[in-house]
PDB file of C-alpha atoms in Angstrom:
ATOM      1  CA  UNK A   1     133.055  57.558  64.029  1.00 52.00           C
ATOM      2  CA  UNK A   2     131.360  60.203  66.203  1.00 53.00           C
ATOM      3  CA  UNK A   3     131.750  57.765  69.135  1.00 57.00           C
ATOM      4  CA  UNK A   4     135.476  57.492  68.292  1.00 53.00           C
ATOM      5  CA  UNK A   5     135.678  61.379  68.683  1.00 49.00           C
ATOM      6  CA  UNK A   6     133.838  61.367  71.785  1.00 46.00           C
ATOM      7  CA  UNK A   7     136.166  58.601  73.336  1.00 47.00           C
ATOM      8  CA  UNK A   8     139.318  60.199  72.178  1.00 47.00           C
ATOM      9  CA  UNK A   9     138.106  63.721  73.733  1.00 47.00           C
ATOM     10  CA  UNK A  10     137.420  61.970  76.897  1.00 51.00           C
ATOM     11  CA  UNK A  11     140.972  60.460  77.093  1.00 46.00           C
ATOM     12  CA  UNK A  12     142.910  63.724  75.898  1.00 44.00           C
ATOM     13  CA  UNK A  13     140.572  65.292  78.877  1.00 44.00           C
ATOM     14  CA  UNK A  14     141.974  62.550  80.957  1.00 49.00           C
ATOM     15  CA  UNK A  15     145.382  63.339  79.842  1.00 48.00           C
ATOM     16  CA  UNK A  16     145.254  67.041  80.682  1.00 42.00           C
ATOM     17  CA  UNK A  17     144.039  66.204  84.328  1.00 47.00           C
ATOM     18  CA  UNK A  18     147.112  63.804  84.672  1.00 48.00           C
ATOM     19  CA  UNK A  19     149.593  66.261  83.495  1.00 45.00           C
ATOM     20  CA  UNK A  20     148.013  69.216  85.166  1.00 48.00           C
ATOM     21  CA  UNK A  21     148.319  68.328  88.882  1.00 58.00           C
ATOM     22  CA  UNK A  22     151.757  66.839  88.469  1.00 73.00           C
ATOM     23  CA  UNK A  23     153.586  66.897  91.996  1.00 84.00           C
ATOM     24  CA  UNK A  24     157.103  68.103  92.016  1.00 91.00           C
ATOM     25  CA  UNK A  25     160.207  66.554  93.460  1.00 94.00           C
ATOM     26  CA  UNK A  26     162.623  69.384  94.864  1.00 95.00           C
ATOM     27  CA  UNK A  27     166.222  68.591  95.601  1.00 95.00           C
ATOM     28  CA  UNK A  28     166.625  70.577  98.953  1.00 95.00           C
ATOM     29  CA  UNK A  29     169.810  72.867  98.420  1.00 94.00           C
ATOM     30  CA  UNK A  30     169.989  72.272  94.744  1.00 92.00           C
ATOM     31  CA  UNK A  31     173.594  71.043  93.498  1.00 92.00           C
ATOM     32  CA  UNK A  32     174.931  71.553  97.116  1.00 93.00           C
ATOM     33  CA  UNK A  33     172.289  69.178  98.754  1.00 94.00           C
ATOM     34  CA  UNK A  34     171.519  69.184 102.370  1.00 95.00           C
ATOM     35  CA  UNK A  35     174.607  70.687 103.611  1.00 94.00           C
ATOM     36  CA  UNK A  36     176.058  73.704 105.337  1.00 94.00           C
ATOM     37  CA  UNK A  37     177.470  74.906 102.269  1.00 94.00           C
ATOM     38  CA  UNK A  38     173.943  75.689 100.948  1.00 93.00           C
ATOM     39  CA  UNK A  39     172.054  78.497 101.479  1.00 94.00           C
ATOM     40  CA  UNK A  40     168.852  76.796 103.089  1.00 95.00           C
ATOM     41  CA  UNK A  41     167.407  79.980 104.305  1.00 94.00           C
ATOM     42  CA  UNK A  42     166.840  81.358 100.818  1.00 94.00           C
ATOM     43  CA  UNK A  43     166.515  78.285  99.076  1.00 94.00           C
ATOM     44  CA  UNK A  44     162.668  77.980  99.476  1.00 94.00           C
ATOM     45  CA  UNK A  45     161.927  81.583  98.900  1.00 92.00           C
ATOM     46  CA  UNK A  46     161.738  81.461  95.038  1.00 90.00           C
ATOM     47  CA  UNK A  47     159.597  78.226  95.239  1.00 93.00           C
ATOM     48  CA  UNK A  48     156.091  77.192  95.777  1.00 93.00           C
ATOM     49  CA  UNK A  49     155.318  73.933  97.473  1.00 94.00           C
ATOM     50  CA  UNK A  50     152.060  72.416  97.445  1.00 95.00           C
ATOM     51  CA  UNK A  51     150.377  69.036  98.818  1.00 94.00           C
ATOM     52  CA  UNK A  52     151.751  65.900  97.020  1.00 94.00           C
ATOM     53  CA  UNK A  53     155.137  67.494  96.318  1.00 95.00           C
ATOM     54  CA  UNK A  54     158.388  65.679  97.629  1.00 96.00           C
ATOM     55  CA  UNK A  55     161.305  67.118  99.183  1.00 95.00           C
ATOM     56  CA  UNK A  56     164.591  65.187  98.633  1.00 95.00           C
ATOM     57  CA  UNK A  57     167.435  65.234 100.953  1.00 96.00           C
ATOM     58  CA  UNK A  58     170.887  64.186  99.907  1.00 95.00           C
ATOM     59  CA  UNK A  59     173.680  64.373 102.524  1.00 94.00           C
ATOM     60  CA  UNK A  60     176.682  62.713 103.611  1.00 93.00           C
ATOM     61  CA  UNK A  61     177.729  60.982 106.761  1.00 92.00           C
ATOM     62  CA  UNK A  62     178.145  63.892 108.700  1.00 94.00           C
ATOM     63  CA  UNK A  63     174.758  64.889 108.610  1.00 94.00           C
ATOM     64  CA  UNK A  64     171.350  63.682 109.859  1.00 95.00           C
ATOM     65  CA  UNK A  65     167.745  64.666 108.902  1.00 96.00           C
ATOM     66  CA  UNK A  66     165.185  65.384 111.480  1.00 96.00           C
ATOM     67  CA  UNK A  67     161.471  66.737 110.945  1.00 97.00           C
ATOM     68  CA  UNK A  68     160.886  69.238 114.041  1.00 97.00           C
ATOM     69  CA  UNK A  69     157.980  71.181 115.232  1.00 97.00           C
ATOM     70  CA  UNK A  70     158.738  75.214 115.133  1.00 96.00           C
ATOM     71  CA  UNK A  71     160.029  75.003 118.741  1.00 96.00           C
ATOM     72  CA  UNK A  72     162.485  72.474 117.821  1.00 97.00           C
ATOM     73  CA  UNK A  73     163.384  74.393 114.478  1.00 97.00           C
ATOM     74  CA  UNK A  74     164.301  77.890 116.511  1.00 97.00           C
ATOM     75  CA  UNK A  75     166.111  76.051 119.263  1.00 96.00           C
ATOM     76  CA  UNK A  76     167.968  73.568 117.066  1.00 96.00           C
ATOM     77  CA  UNK A  77     166.855  70.924 119.287  1.00 96.00           C
ATOM     78  CA  UNK A  78     165.685  67.441 117.540  1.00 95.00           C
ATOM     79  CA  UNK A  79     164.652  65.526 120.699  1.00 94.00           C
ATOM     80  CA  UNK A  80     161.545  65.751 119.772  1.00 94.00           C
ATOM     81  CA  UNK A  81     161.914  64.738 116.167  1.00 94.00           C
ATOM     82  CA  UNK A  82     158.831  63.607 113.831  1.00 95.00           C
ATOM     83  CA  UNK A  83     161.233  61.980 111.649  1.00 95.00           C
ATOM     84  CA  UNK A  84     164.998  61.173 111.964  1.00 95.00           C
ATOM     85  CA  UNK A  85     167.103  59.645 109.322  1.00 94.00           C
ATOM     86  CA  UNK A  86     170.793  59.599 108.512  1.00 93.00           C
ATOM     87  CA  UNK A  87     170.742  57.587 105.315  1.00 93.00           C
ATOM     88  CA  UNK A  88     171.993  60.254 103.072  1.00 92.00           C
ATOM     89  CA  UNK A  89     169.123  60.169 101.021  1.00 93.00           C
ATOM     90  CA  UNK A  90     165.656  60.834 102.121  1.00 94.00           C
ATOM     91  CA  UNK A  91     162.412  61.578 100.693  1.00 94.00           C
ATOM     92  CA  UNK A  92     159.894  63.513 102.303  1.00 95.00           C
ATOM     93  CA  UNK A  93     156.455  63.468 101.145  1.00 96.00           C
ATOM     94  CA  UNK A  94     154.400  66.878 101.762  1.00 95.00           C
ATOM     95  CA  UNK A  95     151.261  65.062 102.767  1.00 94.00           C
ATOM     96  CA  UNK A  96     149.331  68.316 104.297  1.00 94.00           C
ATOM     97  CA  UNK A  97     149.312  72.147 104.129  1.00 95.00           C
ATOM     98  CA  UNK A  98     151.290  73.706 106.675  1.00 95.00           C
ATOM     99  CA  UNK A  99     154.549  74.603 107.912  1.00 96.00           C
ATOM    100  CA  UNK A 100     157.306  71.974 107.305  1.00 97.00           C
ATOM    101  CA  UNK A 101     160.531  72.383 109.623  1.00 97.00           C
ATOM    102  CA  UNK A 102     163.661  70.445 109.054  1.00 97.00           C
ATOM    103  CA  UNK A 103     167.076  70.514 110.823  1.00 96.00           C
ATOM    104  CA  UNK A 104     170.401  68.589 111.136  1.00 95.00           C
ATOM    105  CA  UNK A 105     170.631  66.884 114.446  1.00 93.00           C
ATOM    106  CA  UNK A 106     174.176  67.986 114.839  1.00 92.00           C
ATOM    107  CA  UNK A 107     173.616  71.161 117.071  1.00 90.00           C
ATOM    108  CA  UNK A 108     176.726  73.185 115.550  1.00 94.00           C
ATOM    109  CA  UNK A 109     175.274  72.231 111.778  1.00 96.00           C
ATOM    110  CA  UNK A 110     172.050  73.221 112.787  1.00 95.00           C
ATOM    111  CA  UNK A 111     173.227  76.641 114.612  1.00 95.00           C
ATOM    112  CA  UNK A 112     175.367  77.093 111.531  1.00 95.00           C
ATOM    113  CA  UNK A 113     172.245  77.404 109.231  1.00 95.00           C
ATOM    114  CA  UNK A 114     171.677  73.733 108.562  1.00 95.00           C
ATOM    115  CA  UNK A 115     167.711  74.139 108.855  1.00 96.00           C
ATOM    116  CA  UNK A 116     164.957  74.592 106.441  1.00 96.00           C
ATOM    117  CA  UNK A 117     161.509  75.810 106.748  1.00 97.00           C
ATOM    118  CA  UNK A 118     158.711  75.227 103.939  1.00 96.00           C
ATOM    119  CA  UNK A 119     155.253  76.563 103.744  1.00 95.00           C
ATOM    120  CA  UNK A 120     152.974  74.050 101.845  1.00 95.00           C
ATOM    121  CA  UNK A 121     149.947  75.128  99.940  1.00 92.00           C
ATOM    122  CA  UNK A 122     146.652  73.281  99.190  1.00 90.00           C
ATOM    123  CA  UNK A 123     146.227  72.861  95.313  1.00 80.00           C
ATOM    124  CA  UNK A 124     143.525  75.469  93.880  1.00 74.00           C
ATOM    125  CA  UNK A 125     141.286  74.120  91.199  1.00 61.00           C
ATOM    126  CA  UNK A 126     139.144  77.295  91.284  1.00 59.00           C
ATOM    127  CA  UNK A 127     137.226  78.251  87.921  1.00 53.00           C
ATOM    128  CA  UNK A 128     138.767  81.518  86.542  1.00 57.00           C
ATOM    129  CA  UNK A 129     136.400  83.853  85.153  1.00 59.00           C
ATOM    130  CA  UNK A 130     137.405  84.365  81.362  1.00 61.00           C
ATOM    131  CA  UNK A 131     139.177  87.768  80.493  1.00 62.00           C
ATOM    132  CA  UNK A 132     138.900  90.036  77.511  1.00 65.00           C
ATOM    133  CA  UNK A 133     139.641  88.126  74.185  1.00 62.00           C
ATOM    134  CA  UNK A 134     143.192  88.399  73.071  1.00 59.00           C
ATOM    135  CA  UNK A 135     144.335  90.999  70.461  1.00 61.00           C
ATOM    136  CA  UNK A 136     144.706  89.971  67.054  1.00 53.00           C
ATOM    137  CA  UNK A 137     148.160  90.098  65.672  1.00 50.00           C
ATOM    138  CA  UNK A 138     148.691  91.226  62.067  1.00 52.00           C
ATOM    139  CA  UNK A 139     151.477  88.518  61.844  1.00 47.00           C
ATOM    140  CA  UNK A 140     151.028  85.098  62.931  1.00 46.00           C
ATOM    141  CA  UNK A 141     152.908  84.427  66.139  1.00 44.00           C
ATOM    142  CA  UNK A 142     154.795  81.483  64.294  1.00 41.00           C
ATOM    143  CA  UNK A 143     156.359  83.710  61.716  1.00 40.00           C
ATOM    144  CA  UNK A 144     157.211  86.645  64.229  1.00 37.00           C
ATOM    145  CA  UNK A 145     161.159  87.591  64.574  1.00 38.00           C
ATOM    146  CA  UNK A 146     162.413  87.916  67.903  1.00 40.00           C
ATOM    147  CA  UNK A 147     162.289  91.547  67.050  1.00 40.00           C
ATOM    148  CA  UNK A 148     158.807  91.826  66.323  1.00 37.00           C
ATOM    149  CA  UNK A 149     157.929  90.199  69.779  1.00 37.00           C
ATOM    150  CA  UNK A 150     158.067  92.042  72.946  1.00 39.00           C
ATOM    151  CA  UNK A 151     157.656  91.547  76.526  1.00 38.00           C
ATOM    152  CA  UNK A 152     156.603  94.413  78.246  1.00 41.00           C
ATOM    153  CA  UNK A 153     157.374  92.925  81.680  1.00 40.00           C
ATOM    154  CA  UNK A 154     153.428  92.031  82.264  1.00 36.00           C
ATOM    155  CA  UNK A 155     154.142  88.253  81.560  1.00 33.00           C
ATOM    156  CA  UNK A 156     156.888  85.757  82.100  1.00 34.00           C
ATOM    157  CA  UNK A 157     158.536  84.801  79.093  1.00 35.00           C
ATOM    158  CA  UNK A 158     158.047  81.071  77.811  1.00 33.00           C
ATOM    159  CA  UNK A 159     159.766  78.460  79.561  1.00 32.00           C
ATOM    160  CA  UNK A 160     160.121  75.948  76.935  1.00 32.00           C
ATOM    161  CA  UNK A 161     156.718  74.548  77.065  1.00 32.00           C
ATOM    162  CA  UNK A 162     156.355  74.394  80.825  1.00 32.00           C
ATOM    163  CA  UNK A 163     154.623  76.151  83.251  1.00 33.00           C
ATOM    164  CA  UNK A 164     157.114  77.803  85.848  1.00 33.00           C
ATOM    165  CA  UNK A 165     158.088  75.161  88.397  1.00 41.00           C
ATOM    166  CA  UNK A 166     157.816  72.060  85.674  1.00 38.00           C
ATOM    167  CA  UNK A 167     154.402  71.258  87.083  1.00 44.00           C
ATOM    168  CA  UNK A 168     152.466  71.036  83.778  1.00 39.00           C
ATOM    169  CA  UNK A 169     154.805  69.576  81.006  1.00 41.00           C
ATOM    170  CA  UNK A 170     153.414  69.963  77.354  1.00 40.00           C
ATOM    171  CA  UNK A 171     155.272  67.155  76.066  1.00 48.00           C
ATOM    172  CA  UNK A 172     153.914  65.078  78.539  1.00 49.00           C
ATOM    173  CA  UNK A 173     150.607  66.432  77.496  1.00 47.00           C
ATOM    174  CA  UNK A 174     151.161  65.636  73.891  1.00 50.00           C
ATOM    175  CA  UNK A 175     152.630  62.019  74.471  1.00 51.00           C
ATOM    176  CA  UNK A 176     149.409  60.911  76.452  1.00 54.00           C
ATOM    177  CA  UNK A 177     147.332  62.434  73.770  1.00 54.00           C
ATOM    178  CA  UNK A 178     149.311  60.433  70.983  1.00 58.00           C
ATOM    179  CA  UNK A 179     148.791  57.582  73.029  1.00 57.00           C
ATOM    180  CA  UNK A 180     145.034  58.041  73.642  1.00 54.00           C
ATOM    181  CA  UNK A 181     144.795  58.598  69.814  1.00 59.00           C
ATOM    182  CA  UNK A 182     146.546  55.484  68.997  1.00 53.00           C
ATOM    183  CA  UNK A 183     144.910  53.561  71.779  1.00 51.00           C
ATOM    184  CA  UNK A 184     141.277  54.836  69.831  1.00 53.00           C
ATOM    185  CA  UNK A 185     142.236  53.781  66.391  1.00 61.00           C
ATOM    186  CA  UNK A 186     143.821  50.136  67.573  1.00 60.00           C
ATOM    187  CA  UNK A 187     140.484  49.422  69.391  1.00 62.00           C
ATOM    188  CA  UNK A 188     138.732  49.516  66.018  1.00 67.00           C
ATOM    189  CA  UNK A 189     137.794  53.127  65.395  1.00 62.00           C
TER     190      UNK A 189
END
């Protein structure tokens, strides 16, 4: 039985590693897509991009996607593009940390604001020193009413079990852990 518990613990730790470092897929321009109507200058401001994430560009036949260097970005010049696409549905994996620049190859579209700059960061797995123990609440958290819980602005509100950006999914972790538990018992523990 001890071997089964040890195996289950190892599998749960593996599940945690799988779900904690998930890459995110960002649809560029959200519902507007890669289009002149999207506010592409402000779109990346509320997002964090990490190595391994993917940008998904969805656009019409009137647009192109060109990955360029900073000079091409500021000059709206796609002549030295690192990537050219016109298929209307282009995924760009963010394989390295650094600045990524994209423009529409139609000059008037680029000059009209159809360009994107994202700063991609490396994932950090540094250990964090533990803080002070949490305060003990006289009422268990599950029994608190909305009026009894407060948010003084020091922490963001809960987001339905997901970390901001959707990178860590509690349901995914739970399903993976459940599958690990089932596997341990099926294997004869």
